[in-house]
Amino acid sequence: MSPLEYIEIFVDESAHRVIRGNTVAAALLNAGVIHWRRSVSGQPRAALCGMGVCFECRVSIDGQPHQRACQIVCTPGMRVTTHVD
Amino acid sequence: MSIEPTLSTDILVIGAGPAGIAAAVSAAECGRRVLLIDDNPQAGGQIWRGTNIDQGPVSARGWLQRLESSNLQHINGCRAIFLADSNLLIADLHGQRCAIRFEHAILTSGARELYLPFPGWTLPGVTGAGGLQALIKSGLDVSGKRIVIAGSGPLLLAVAATARRASAHVLCIAEQTRAKARRNFAFGLWRHPGKLTQAIRLRAQSIGAPYSADAWITQAEGDDRLAAVWLKHGTRHRRIECDLLACGFGLVPNLDLAQMFGCTITGGAIAVDKSQRSSRQNVFAAGESTGIGGIDKALIEGRIAGFAAAGSADKAAVLLAVRARTQAFAKTLAKAFALRDELRTLATPETFFCRCEDVPLSAVRAMPNMRQAKLASRCGMGACQGRICGSAAEFLFGWRDTASTRPPFTATALSNLISPSIEASQK
Ligand SMILES: Cc1cc2nc3c(=O)[nH]c(=O)nc-3n(C[C@H](O)[C@H](O)[C@H](O)COP(=O)(O)OP(=O)(O)OC[C@H]3O[C@@H](n4cnc5c(N)ncnc54)[C@H](O)[C@@H]3O)c2cc1C
Ligand code: FES
């Protein structure tokens, strides 16, 4: 088995080391981000389905809003912005 | 305007889970040009998500290797968004539009979990059961985390096994079905030896995780994250402090693609004939989207659909007996894990029924159907397009008009939709 390889991404401007191949949702949770969106009535929310169906895990990635964190794999230097919608 | 890539193929397979992989590989082996697309970053679908080709269970490895060595074309991160005409699909490929011309399509869009509302179900830390499994497989570190698994179906055991392998503390598995029904399920398994061994292996791996039948979630507590859950076990109530709740009430077929292609849907699944052909002449379907039945059914149906779409019906014929067995198993499964009535009354009037638009149960309960509920409350009109609350409404209220996602059925950049004539833009 190949040894784990780490890359760096930025979550709201702070740098985080994540394992290559992890999704953005996994990286956020591993970085201790408990929720990364507010619902229309202001409740904190995070990933529910883990498979692209519920859209609860939306974040902005490299300036693109409404990206599903559970469906996108981290890439080196990626910029993830939470609480944008 | 930029010209989007246009791909062309004999057979387009949408969904690279076990059914789609089996279909694509089988059709390619008949010498047809095959294109396999999937929304996910990796092939494998729900069960083989994140499977390393050198490791993983033998059947996964075998199929993933066949996929790699097959000369079919395979694209990940590619989501079907709408059908321009009966032979032309528009897909979103990493945010770019791409047009795919095909002769035959095979829909293998799998299933999703059924979630039912209960107080606290929107708290961060509450995920689906398969949802937690998917997150772990995509890198979530759960070591040392205290996890309660609740809901229904064999998937709960699989999730427990995954969580324990990842060094989590599984405090409890709460299975809502009555103990008797589950024994019948275990008994029925003898007719399906493959399933039986899988069940036992999973069960063995999850040893140490207390398993209760007749137990179900009633509430999740916490301020801005989950702190504890309440379970009802028979007539007793029990509070358990935990970090994560993984909760799912079984699976429901994904029918968005079938709707997009105009295929007939019967009993909540894509209707297919003996060769896995749908009501549309050039469209086949296989796997969970034609009825929940697990991996064996997905693989065998996938192979039959692949051969049939490639025009090699003779190769499919020898597989029909095996398919009948897997379909019988699907029936056993549905009966054994039928949902109990108590689950219809978990949500209070204030509990959000639609979590996209934060619509409380009280706003929809008196409505006669989903259409009226949408008009009155916006429920089902948020980002998930009613995929979560629509399935819940079918169980809670018996509404039958919930499958109403319209193309494009997931949020996609507007620029991907604006050009009315794809052919024209290529010239
Ligand atoms: C979350 C979850 C976890 C599960 N875990 C297990 C397990 O551990 N063990 C087990 O035996 N069974 C498990 N199952 C049951 C599982 O459904 C089957 O065992 C098996 O994966 C079914 O294969 P399939 O090919 O029919 O569907 P799936 O494996 O669900 O594959 C369908 C694929 O279609 C893709 N897709 C859907 N719509 C589109 C679109 N519009 N455009 C592009 N791609 C699309 C999806 O991304 C997915 O990859 C799980 C199910 C779920 C929902
Ligand atoms: S967690 Fe549901 S879409 Fe990402």
Coordinates of C-alpha atoms and ligand atoms in Angstrom, one line a residue:
Chain A
M1 CA 0.0 0.0 0.0
S2 CA 1.3 3.4 -0.9
P3 CA 2.2 5.7 2.1
L4 CA -0.2 8.5 2.7
E5 CA 0.6 11.7 0.8
Y6 CA -0.4 15.1 2.2
I7 CA -1.4 18.2 0.4
E8 CA -2.3 21.7 1.7
I9 CA -5.6 23.4 1.3
F10 CA -7.0 26.7 2.7
V11 CA -10.2 26.8 4.7
D12 CA -11.3 30.4 5.1
E13 CA -7.7 31.6 4.6
S14 CA -6.1 29.2 7.2
A15 CA -3.9 26.4 5.9
H16 CA -4.7 22.8 6.5
R17 CA -2.8 19.6 5.8
V18 CA -5.1 17.0 4.3
I19 CA -4.5 13.5 3.0
R20 CA -4.5 13.4 -0.8
G21 CA -7.7 11.8 -2.0
N22 CA -9.9 13.1 0.8
T23 CA -13.1 15.0 -0.1
V24 CA -13.6 18.6 1.0
A25 CA -16.3 17.4 3.4
A26 CA -14.0 15.0 5.1
A27 CA -11.2 17.6 5.2
L28 CA -13.5 20.2 6.9
L29 CA -14.7 17.8 9.5
N30 CA -11.2 16.5 10.2
A31 CA -10.1 20.1 10.6
G32 CA -12.6 20.5 13.3
V33 CA -15.1 22.6 11.3
I34 CA -18.4 21.4 12.8
H35 CA -20.7 23.2 10.5
W36 CA -20.1 25.3 7.4
R37 CA -23.4 26.6 6.4
R38 CA -26.5 28.2 7.9
S39 CA -29.9 27.2 6.8
V40 CA -32.5 29.7 5.5
S41 CA -33.6 30.3 9.1
G42 CA -30.1 30.5 10.4
Q43 CA -29.5 26.9 11.8
P44 CA -26.0 25.5 11.6
R45 CA -25.7 22.6 9.1
A46 CA -23.1 20.2 7.9
A47 CA -23.0 17.1 5.6
L48 CA -26.0 14.7 5.8
C49 CA -26.0 12.2 2.9
G50 CA -22.3 12.1 2.0
M51 CA -23.3 11.2 -1.5
G52 CA -24.3 14.4 -3.4
V53 CA -28.0 14.2 -2.8
C54 CA -28.9 16.6 0.0
F55 CA -26.9 19.7 -0.8
E56 CA -26.4 20.4 2.9
C57 CA -22.6 20.4 2.5
R58 CA -22.4 23.4 0.1
V59 CA -19.3 25.5 0.2
S60 CA -17.5 27.9 -2.1
I61 CA -14.4 26.4 -3.7
D62 CA -11.9 28.6 -5.5
G63 CA -14.5 31.3 -5.8
Q64 CA -17.2 28.9 -7.2
P65 CA -20.2 29.0 -4.9
H66 CA -22.7 26.1 -4.2
Q67 CA -20.2 23.3 -4.5
R68 CA -21.0 20.0 -2.8
A69 CA -18.1 19.4 -0.4
C70 CA -18.8 15.7 -0.2
Q71 CA -18.4 15.2 -4.0
I72 CA -15.2 17.1 -4.5
V73 CA -11.7 15.8 -3.8
C74 CA -9.2 18.3 -2.3
T75 CA -6.5 19.5 -4.7
P76 CA -3.3 21.3 -3.6
G77 CA -3.8 25.0 -2.9
M78 CA -7.6 24.7 -3.1
R79 CA -9.4 27.6 -1.3
V80 CA -12.6 26.6 0.5
T81 CA -14.8 29.3 1.9
T82 CA -17.5 28.4 4.4
H83 CA -20.7 30.2 5.3
V84 CA -21.3 31.8 1.9
D85 CA -25.0 31.0 1.5
Chain B
M1 CA -18.8 31.2 -27.4
S2 CA -16.6 28.2 -26.4
I3 CA -17.4 24.9 -28.1
E4 CA -18.2 22.2 -25.6
P5 CA -16.8 18.8 -26.2
T6 CA -19.2 16.5 -27.9
L7 CA -18.7 12.8 -27.3
S8 CA -20.3 10.0 -29.2
T9 CA -20.9 6.4 -28.3
D10 CA -22.9 3.3 -29.0
I11 CA -23.9 2.7 -25.4
L12 CA -23.9 5.3 -22.7
V13 CA -24.0 4.0 -19.1
I14 CA -24.9 6.5 -16.5
G15 CA -23.7 5.6 -13.0
A16 CA -20.5 3.7 -12.2
G17 CA -21.7 1.6 -9.3
P18 CA -21.6 -2.2 -9.5
A19 CA -24.6 -2.3 -11.9
G20 CA -23.0 0.3 -14.2
I21 CA -19.6 -1.2 -14.2
A22 CA -21.0 -4.7 -14.9
A23 CA -23.2 -3.2 -17.7
A24 CA -20.4 -1.2 -19.3
V25 CA -17.8 -4.0 -19.1
S26 CA -20.3 -6.6 -20.5
A27 CA -21.3 -4.3 -23.4
A28 CA -17.7 -3.5 -24.2
E29 CA -16.9 -7.2 -24.3
C30 CA -19.4 -7.6 -27.1
G31 CA -17.3 -5.1 -29.1
R32 CA -19.5 -2.1 -28.8
R33 CA -18.3 1.4 -28.1
V34 CA -19.2 2.2 -24.5
L35 CA -19.0 5.4 -22.4
L36 CA -19.5 5.2 -18.7
I37 CA -20.1 8.4 -16.7
D38 CA -20.5 9.1 -13.0
D39 CA -21.1 12.1 -10.9
N40 CA -18.6 10.9 -8.3
P41 CA -14.9 11.6 -8.3
Q42 CA -14.2 7.8 -8.5
A43 CA -15.9 4.7 -9.9
G44 CA -17.4 2.2 -7.5
G45 CA -20.8 3.6 -6.6
Q46 CA -22.0 3.3 -3.0
I47 CA -20.5 0.0 -2.0
W48 CA -17.1 0.2 -3.6
R49 CA -16.6 3.9 -2.9
G50 CA -12.9 4.6 -2.2
T51 CA -12.0 0.9 -2.9
N52 CA -8.3 0.5 -3.7
I53 CA -8.0 -1.7 -6.7
D54 CA -5.2 -3.7 -5.0
Q55 CA -7.2 -4.3 -1.8
G56 CA -10.9 -4.4 -1.1
P57 CA -13.2 -7.4 -1.4
V58 CA -12.5 -9.8 -4.2
S59 CA -15.6 -9.1 -6.3
A60 CA -14.8 -5.3 -6.1
R61 CA -11.3 -5.9 -7.2
G62 CA -12.3 -8.2 -10.0
W63 CA -14.8 -5.7 -11.5
L64 CA -12.6 -2.7 -11.0
Q65 CA -9.8 -4.4 -12.7
R66 CA -12.0 -5.5 -15.6
L67 CA -13.1 -1.9 -15.8
E68 CA -9.5 -0.7 -16.0
S69 CA -8.5 -3.2 -18.6
S70 CA -11.6 -2.9 -20.7
N71 CA -11.3 -0.6 -23.7
L72 CA -14.4 1.4 -22.8
Q73 CA -14.3 5.1 -22.1
H74 CA -14.9 6.1 -18.5
I75 CA -15.4 9.6 -17.1
N76 CA -15.8 10.6 -13.5
G77 CA -17.0 13.9 -12.1
C78 CA -19.6 13.9 -14.9
R79 CA -23.2 14.4 -14.1
A80 CA -26.2 13.9 -16.4
I81 CA -28.2 17.1 -16.4
F82 CA -30.8 16.9 -19.2
L83 CA -31.8 15.1 -22.3
A84 CA -31.8 17.3 -25.4
D85 CA -33.4 14.7 -27.6
S86 CA -33.8 10.9 -27.3
N87 CA -30.2 10.3 -28.3
L88 CA -28.4 13.4 -26.9
L89 CA -27.5 13.9 -23.3
I90 CA -26.2 17.1 -21.8
A91 CA -23.8 16.6 -18.9
D92 CA -21.9 18.7 -16.5
L93 CA -18.2 17.8 -16.6
H94 CA -16.4 19.6 -13.8
G95 CA -18.5 22.7 -14.4
Q96 CA -18.3 22.5 -18.2
R97 CA -21.1 21.5 -20.4
C98 CA -20.6 18.5 -22.6
A99 CA -22.9 16.8 -25.1
I100 CA -23.0 13.1 -25.4
R101 CA -24.6 11.4 -28.4
F102 CA -25.6 7.8 -27.9
E103 CA -27.6 5.0 -29.5
H104 CA -28.6 3.1 -26.3
A105 CA -28.5 4.3 -22.7
I106 CA -28.3 2.2 -19.6
L107 CA -29.4 3.9 -16.4
T108 CA -27.7 2.6 -13.3
S109 CA -28.3 5.5 -10.9
G110 CA -28.5 3.4 -7.8
A111 CA -30.3 4.4 -4.7
R112 CA -30.2 6.9 -1.9
E113 CA -31.1 6.7 1.7
L114 CA -34.5 7.3 3.2
Y115 CA -34.3 9.9 5.9
L116 CA -37.3 10.6 8.2
P117 CA -37.6 13.8 10.2
F118 CA -37.3 13.6 14.0
P119 CA -36.5 16.4 16.5
G120 CA -32.9 17.3 16.1
W121 CA -32.3 15.6 12.8
T122 CA -30.8 18.8 11.3
L123 CA -28.0 19.1 13.9
P124 CA -24.4 18.9 12.7
G125 CA -23.2 15.5 13.7
V126 CA -26.4 13.8 12.5
T127 CA -25.7 12.1 9.2
G128 CA -27.2 9.3 7.2
A129 CA -26.1 5.8 8.0
G130 CA -24.7 5.1 4.6
G131 CA -23.9 8.9 4.7
L132 CA -21.4 8.3 7.5
Q133 CA -20.0 5.3 5.7
A134 CA -19.5 7.4 2.6
L135 CA -17.8 10.2 4.6
I136 CA -15.5 7.7 6.3
K137 CA -14.6 6.1 2.9
S138 CA -13.8 9.6 1.6
G139 CA -11.4 10.4 4.4
L140 CA -13.4 11.3 7.5
D141 CA -11.4 10.4 10.6
V142 CA -13.7 8.8 13.2
S143 CA -11.1 7.3 15.5
G144 CA -12.2 7.6 19.1
K145 CA -15.5 9.1 18.1
R146 CA -18.7 7.8 19.9
I147 CA -21.2 6.8 17.3
V148 CA -24.8 5.7 17.5
I149 CA -26.2 3.9 14.4
A150 CA -29.9 3.9 14.0
G151 CA -32.6 3.2 11.4
S152 CA -33.2 0.1 9.5
G153 CA -31.8 -2.5 7.1
P154 CA -28.6 -4.5 6.6
L155 CA -26.7 -1.3 5.8
L156 CA -26.6 -0.5 9.5
L157 CA -24.3 -3.5 10.1
A158 CA -22.1 -2.5 7.1
V159 CA -21.8 1.0 8.5
A160 CA -20.9 -0.3 12.0
A161 CA -18.2 -2.5 10.4
T162 CA -16.7 0.4 8.5
A163 CA -16.8 2.6 11.6
R164 CA -15.2 0.1 13.8
R165 CA -12.5 -0.7 11.3
A166 CA -11.8 3.1 11.4
S167 CA -11.4 2.8 15.2
A168 CA -14.6 4.5 16.2
H169 CA -16.6 3.4 19.3
V170 CA -20.0 2.2 18.1
L171 CA -22.1 2.6 21.1
C172 CA -25.3 1.0 19.8
I173 CA -27.0 -0.2 16.6
A174 CA -30.7 0.5 16.9
E175 CA -32.7 -1.5 14.3
Q176 CA -36.4 -0.5 14.1
T177 CA -37.7 -3.8 12.8
R178 CA -39.3 -6.2 15.2
A179 CA -37.0 -8.9 16.5
K180 CA -39.1 -11.5 14.9
A181 CA -39.0 -10.1 11.4
R182 CA -35.3 -9.9 11.6
R183 CA -35.0 -13.6 12.6
N184 CA -37.2 -14.4 9.5
F185 CA -34.7 -12.4 7.5
A186 CA -31.8 -14.4 8.9
F187 CA -33.7 -17.6 8.1
G188 CA -34.6 -16.5 4.6
L189 CA -31.0 -15.9 4.0
W190 CA -30.3 -19.6 3.8
R191 CA -31.7 -19.5 0.3
H192 CA -29.1 -17.0 -0.6
P193 CA -25.8 -18.3 0.7
G194 CA -23.7 -15.4 -0.7
K195 CA -25.8 -13.0 1.3
L196 CA -25.7 -15.1 4.4
T197 CA -21.9 -15.2 4.5
Q198 CA -21.7 -11.5 3.9
A199 CA -24.2 -10.8 6.7
I200 CA -22.3 -13.1 9.1
R201 CA -19.0 -11.5 8.2
L202 CA -20.3 -8.0 8.7
R203 CA -22.0 -9.1 11.9
A204 CA -18.8 -10.6 13.1
Q205 CA -16.8 -7.5 12.3
S206 CA -19.2 -5.4 14.2
I207 CA -19.1 -7.7 17.3
G208 CA -18.8 -5.5 20.4
A209 CA -21.3 -3.0 19.0
P210 CA -24.5 -3.7 20.9
Y211 CA -27.3 -4.5 18.5
S212 CA -30.9 -3.9 19.5
A213 CA -33.8 -4.8 17.3
D214 CA -37.2 -3.1 18.2
A215 CA -35.2 0.1 18.9
W216 CA -35.5 3.4 17.1
I217 CA -34.4 7.0 17.4
T218 CA -36.8 9.5 18.9
Q219 CA -34.7 12.6 19.3
A220 CA -31.3 14.2 18.9
E221 CA -30.1 16.8 21.3
G222 CA -27.5 19.6 21.1
D223 CA -27.0 23.3 20.7
D224 CA -25.0 23.8 17.5
R225 CA -23.9 20.2 17.3
L226 CA -25.1 16.8 18.4
A227 CA -24.6 16.0 22.0
A228 CA -26.9 13.1 22.7
V229 CA -29.6 10.9 21.3
W230 CA -32.8 9.4 22.7
L231 CA -33.7 5.9 21.7
K232 CA -36.9 4.0 22.3
H233 CA -36.4 0.3 22.9
G234 CA -39.7 -1.4 23.1
T235 CA -41.4 0.7 25.8
R236 CA -38.2 2.0 27.4
H237 CA -36.5 5.3 26.6
R238 CA -32.8 5.6 26.7
R239 CA -30.5 8.7 26.4
I240 CA -27.0 8.1 25.0
E241 CA -24.3 10.8 24.8
C242 CA -22.4 10.6 21.5
D243 CA -20.4 12.6 18.9
L244 CA -22.2 11.2 15.8
L245 CA -25.5 9.8 14.9
A246 CA -25.7 7.8 11.7
C247 CA -29.3 7.3 10.8
G248 CA -31.0 5.9 7.7
F249 CA -34.3 4.1 7.2
G250 CA -33.4 2.0 4.2
L251 CA -32.9 2.8 0.6
V252 CA -35.0 4.3 -2.1
P253 CA -34.2 4.1 -5.9
N254 CA -32.9 7.2 -7.6
L255 CA -35.4 7.9 -10.3
D256 CA -34.3 11.3 -11.6
L257 CA -32.6 9.8 -14.6
A258 CA -35.6 7.6 -15.4
Q259 CA -37.9 10.7 -15.3
M260 CA -35.5 12.6 -17.5
F261 CA -35.5 9.8 -20.1
G262 CA -39.3 9.4 -19.8
C263 CA -39.2 5.8 -18.5
T264 CA -42.2 4.3 -16.8
I265 CA -41.9 4.0 -13.1
T266 CA -43.8 1.4 -11.2
G267 CA -44.0 0.9 -7.5
G268 CA -41.2 3.4 -6.9
A269 CA -38.7 1.8 -9.2
I270 CA -37.9 1.9 -13.0
A271 CA -40.1 -0.7 -14.8
V272 CA -38.0 -3.1 -16.9
D273 CA -38.7 -6.2 -19.0
K274 CA -36.8 -9.4 -18.9
S275 CA -33.8 -7.9 -20.8
Q276 CA -33.7 -4.9 -18.4
R277 CA -35.2 -2.7 -21.1
S278 CA -37.3 0.2 -19.9
S279 CA -40.5 1.5 -21.5
R280 CA -38.2 3.5 -23.8
Q281 CA -36.9 1.3 -26.6
N282 CA -33.3 2.5 -26.4
V283 CA -33.1 2.8 -22.7
F284 CA -32.2 0.0 -20.2
A285 CA -31.9 0.1 -16.5
A286 CA -30.2 -2.1 -13.8
G287 CA -29.3 -2.2 -10.1
E288 CA -30.9 -0.4 -7.2
S289 CA -32.8 2.0 -9.5
T290 CA -35.0 -0.9 -10.7
G291 CA -35.7 -2.0 -7.1
I292 CA -33.6 -2.3 -3.9
G293 CA -31.8 -5.6 -3.8
G294 CA -28.1 -5.1 -3.1
I295 CA -24.9 -5.9 -4.8
D296 CA -25.7 -9.3 -6.3
K297 CA -28.8 -8.1 -8.0
A298 CA -27.0 -5.0 -9.2
L299 CA -24.2 -7.0 -10.8
I300 CA -26.4 -9.6 -12.5
E301 CA -28.9 -7.0 -13.8
G302 CA -26.0 -4.9 -15.0
R303 CA -24.5 -7.8 -17.0
I304 CA -27.9 -8.6 -18.5
A305 CA -28.5 -5.0 -19.4
G306 CA -25.0 -4.7 -20.9
F307 CA -25.5 -7.7 -23.1
A308 CA -29.0 -6.8 -24.1
A309 CA -28.1 -3.2 -25.1
A310 CA -25.2 -4.6 -27.1
G311 CA -27.5 -6.9 -29.0
S312 CA -26.2 -10.1 -27.5
A313 CA -29.4 -11.4 -25.9
D314 CA -28.1 -15.0 -26.0
K315 CA -25.4 -14.1 -23.5
A316 CA -27.9 -12.6 -21.2
A317 CA -30.2 -15.7 -21.3
V318 CA -28.0 -17.9 -19.1
L319 CA -28.1 -15.3 -16.3
L320 CA -31.8 -15.1 -15.9
A321 CA -32.1 -17.8 -13.2
V322 CA -29.5 -16.1 -11.0
R323 CA -31.3 -12.8 -11.5
A324 CA -34.6 -14.4 -10.3
R325 CA -32.9 -15.5 -7.1
T326 CA -31.5 -12.1 -6.4
Q327 CA -34.9 -10.5 -7.0
A328 CA -36.5 -13.0 -4.6
F329 CA -33.9 -11.9 -2.1
A330 CA -34.9 -8.3 -2.6
K331 CA -38.5 -9.2 -1.7
T332 CA -37.4 -10.9 1.5
L333 CA -35.4 -7.9 2.4
A334 CA -38.2 -5.5 1.9
K335 CA -40.6 -7.6 4.0
A336 CA -38.1 -8.1 6.8
F337 CA -37.2 -4.5 7.2
A338 CA -40.7 -2.9 6.7
L339 CA -40.9 0.3 8.6
R340 CA -43.0 0.5 11.8
D341 CA -45.9 2.9 12.2
E342 CA -44.3 4.7 15.2
L343 CA -41.8 6.2 12.8
R344 CA -44.6 8.3 11.3
T345 CA -45.0 10.2 14.5
L346 CA -41.4 11.1 15.4
A347 CA -41.5 14.7 14.2
T348 CA -43.3 17.3 16.3
P349 CA -45.2 20.2 14.6
E350 CA -42.1 22.4 14.9
T351 CA -39.7 19.8 13.5
F352 CA -38.4 20.9 10.1
F353 CA -39.9 18.5 7.5
C354 CA -38.1 20.2 4.6
R355 CA -34.6 21.0 5.7
C356 CA -33.7 23.0 2.6
E357 CA -36.4 25.6 3.1
D358 CA -36.9 25.0 6.9
V359 CA -40.5 24.2 6.5
P360 CA -42.0 22.8 9.7
L361 CA -44.2 19.7 9.7
S362 CA -47.1 21.8 10.9
A363 CA -47.1 23.7 7.6
V364 CA -47.5 20.6 5.4
R365 CA -49.3 17.9 7.4
A366 CA -52.8 19.0 6.5
M367 CA -52.0 19.2 2.7
P368 CA -53.5 16.6 0.4
N369 CA -50.4 16.1 -1.8
M370 CA -46.8 17.3 -2.5
R371 CA -48.0 19.7 -5.2
Q372 CA -50.3 21.6 -2.8
A373 CA -47.6 21.4 0.0
K374 CA -45.1 23.0 -2.4
L375 CA -47.5 25.8 -3.3
A376 CA -48.4 26.5 0.2
S377 CA -45.0 26.3 1.9
R378 CA -42.1 26.0 -0.6
C379 CA -41.3 22.5 0.8
G380 CA -39.4 20.4 -1.7
M381 CA -38.4 23.5 -3.7
G382 CA -34.9 24.0 -2.2
A383 CA -31.5 22.9 -3.3
C384 CA -32.1 19.1 -3.0
Q385 CA -35.3 19.5 -5.1
G386 CA -37.4 17.5 -2.8
R387 CA -35.2 14.4 -2.8
I388 CA -35.0 14.3 1.0
C389 CA -38.5 15.4 2.0
G390 CA -40.2 13.9 -1.0
S391 CA -39.2 10.4 0.0
A392 CA -40.1 11.1 3.6
A393 CA -43.5 12.3 2.5
E394 CA -44.2 9.1 0.6
F395 CA -43.8 7.2 3.9
L396 CA -45.2 9.7 6.3
F397 CA -48.3 10.8 4.3
G398 CA -48.6 8.3 1.5
W399 CA -48.1 11.1 -1.1
R400 CA -47.5 9.7 -4.6
D401 CA -46.6 12.9 -6.5
T402 CA -43.3 13.5 -4.8
A403 CA -40.9 12.5 -7.7
S404 CA -41.1 15.8 -9.4
T405 CA -37.6 16.9 -9.9
R406 CA -37.3 18.7 -13.2
P407 CA -34.3 18.8 -15.4
P408 CA -31.8 20.1 -14.7
F409 CA -32.3 18.2 -11.5
T410 CA -29.2 19.3 -9.7
A411 CA -28.0 22.8 -9.4
T412 CA -25.7 23.4 -12.4
A413 CA -24.1 26.6 -13.7
L414 CA -26.6 28.5 -15.9
S415 CA -24.1 28.8 -18.7
N416 CA -24.4 25.1 -19.0
L417 CA -28.0 25.4 -20.1
I418 CA -28.3 28.5 -22.2
S419 CA -27.4 27.4 -25.7
P420 CA -30.6 26.0 -27.2
S421 CA -29.0 24.2 -30.0
I422 CA -26.0 22.2 -29.2
E423 CA -25.4 21.1 -32.8
A424 CA -25.5 24.7 -34.0
S425 CA -22.9 25.8 -31.5
Q426 CA -20.4 23.3 -32.9
K427 CA -20.6 24.7 -36.4
Ligands
LIG1 C1 -24.9 5.4 1.1 C2 -25.0 4.0 0.7 C3 -24.1 3.1 1.2 C4 -24.2 1.7 0.9 N1 -23.3 0.8 1.4 C5 -23.4 -0.5 1.2 C6 -22.5 -1.5 1.8 O1 -21.6 -1.1 2.5 N2 -22.7 -2.8 1.5 C7 -23.7 -3.2 0.6 O2 -23.8 -4.4 0.4 N3 -24.5 -2.3 0.1 C8 -24.4 -1.0 0.4 N4 -25.3 -0.1 -0.2 C9 -26.4 -0.6 -1.1 C10 -25.9 -0.3 -2.5 O3 -26.9 0.5 -3.1 C11 -25.7 -1.6 -3.3 O4 -25.0 -2.6 -2.7 C12 -24.9 -1.3 -4.6 O5 -23.9 -0.3 -4.4 C13 -25.8 -1.0 -5.7 O6 -25.2 -0.7 -6.9 P1 -25.8 0.2 -8.1 O7 -24.8 0.1 -9.2 O8 -27.2 -0.2 -8.3 O9 -25.9 1.7 -7.4 P2 -24.8 2.6 -6.8 O10 -23.7 1.9 -6.2 O11 -25.6 3.5 -5.9 O12 -24.2 3.5 -8.0 C14 -25.0 4.5 -8.7 C15 -24.0 5.5 -9.2 O13 -24.8 6.4 -10.1 C16 -24.3 7.7 -10.0 N5 -25.3 8.6 -10.5 C17 -26.6 8.7 -10.1 N6 -27.2 9.7 -10.8 C18 -26.3 10.2 -11.6 C19 -26.3 11.3 -12.6 N7 -27.4 12.0 -12.8 N8 -25.2 11.5 -13.3 C20 -24.0 10.8 -13.1 N9 -24.0 9.8 -12.2 C21 -25.1 9.5 -11.5 C22 -23.9 7.8 -8.5 O14 -23.0 8.8 -8.3 C23 -23.4 6.4 -8.2 O15 -22.0 6.3 -8.2 C24 -25.2 1.3 0.1 C25 -26.1 2.2 -0.4 C26 -26.1 3.5 -0.1 C27 -27.1 4.5 -0.6
FES2 S1 -23.6 15.7 2.2 FE1 -25.4 15.6 1.0 S2 -24.8 16.5 -0.8 FE2 -22.9 16.5 0.3

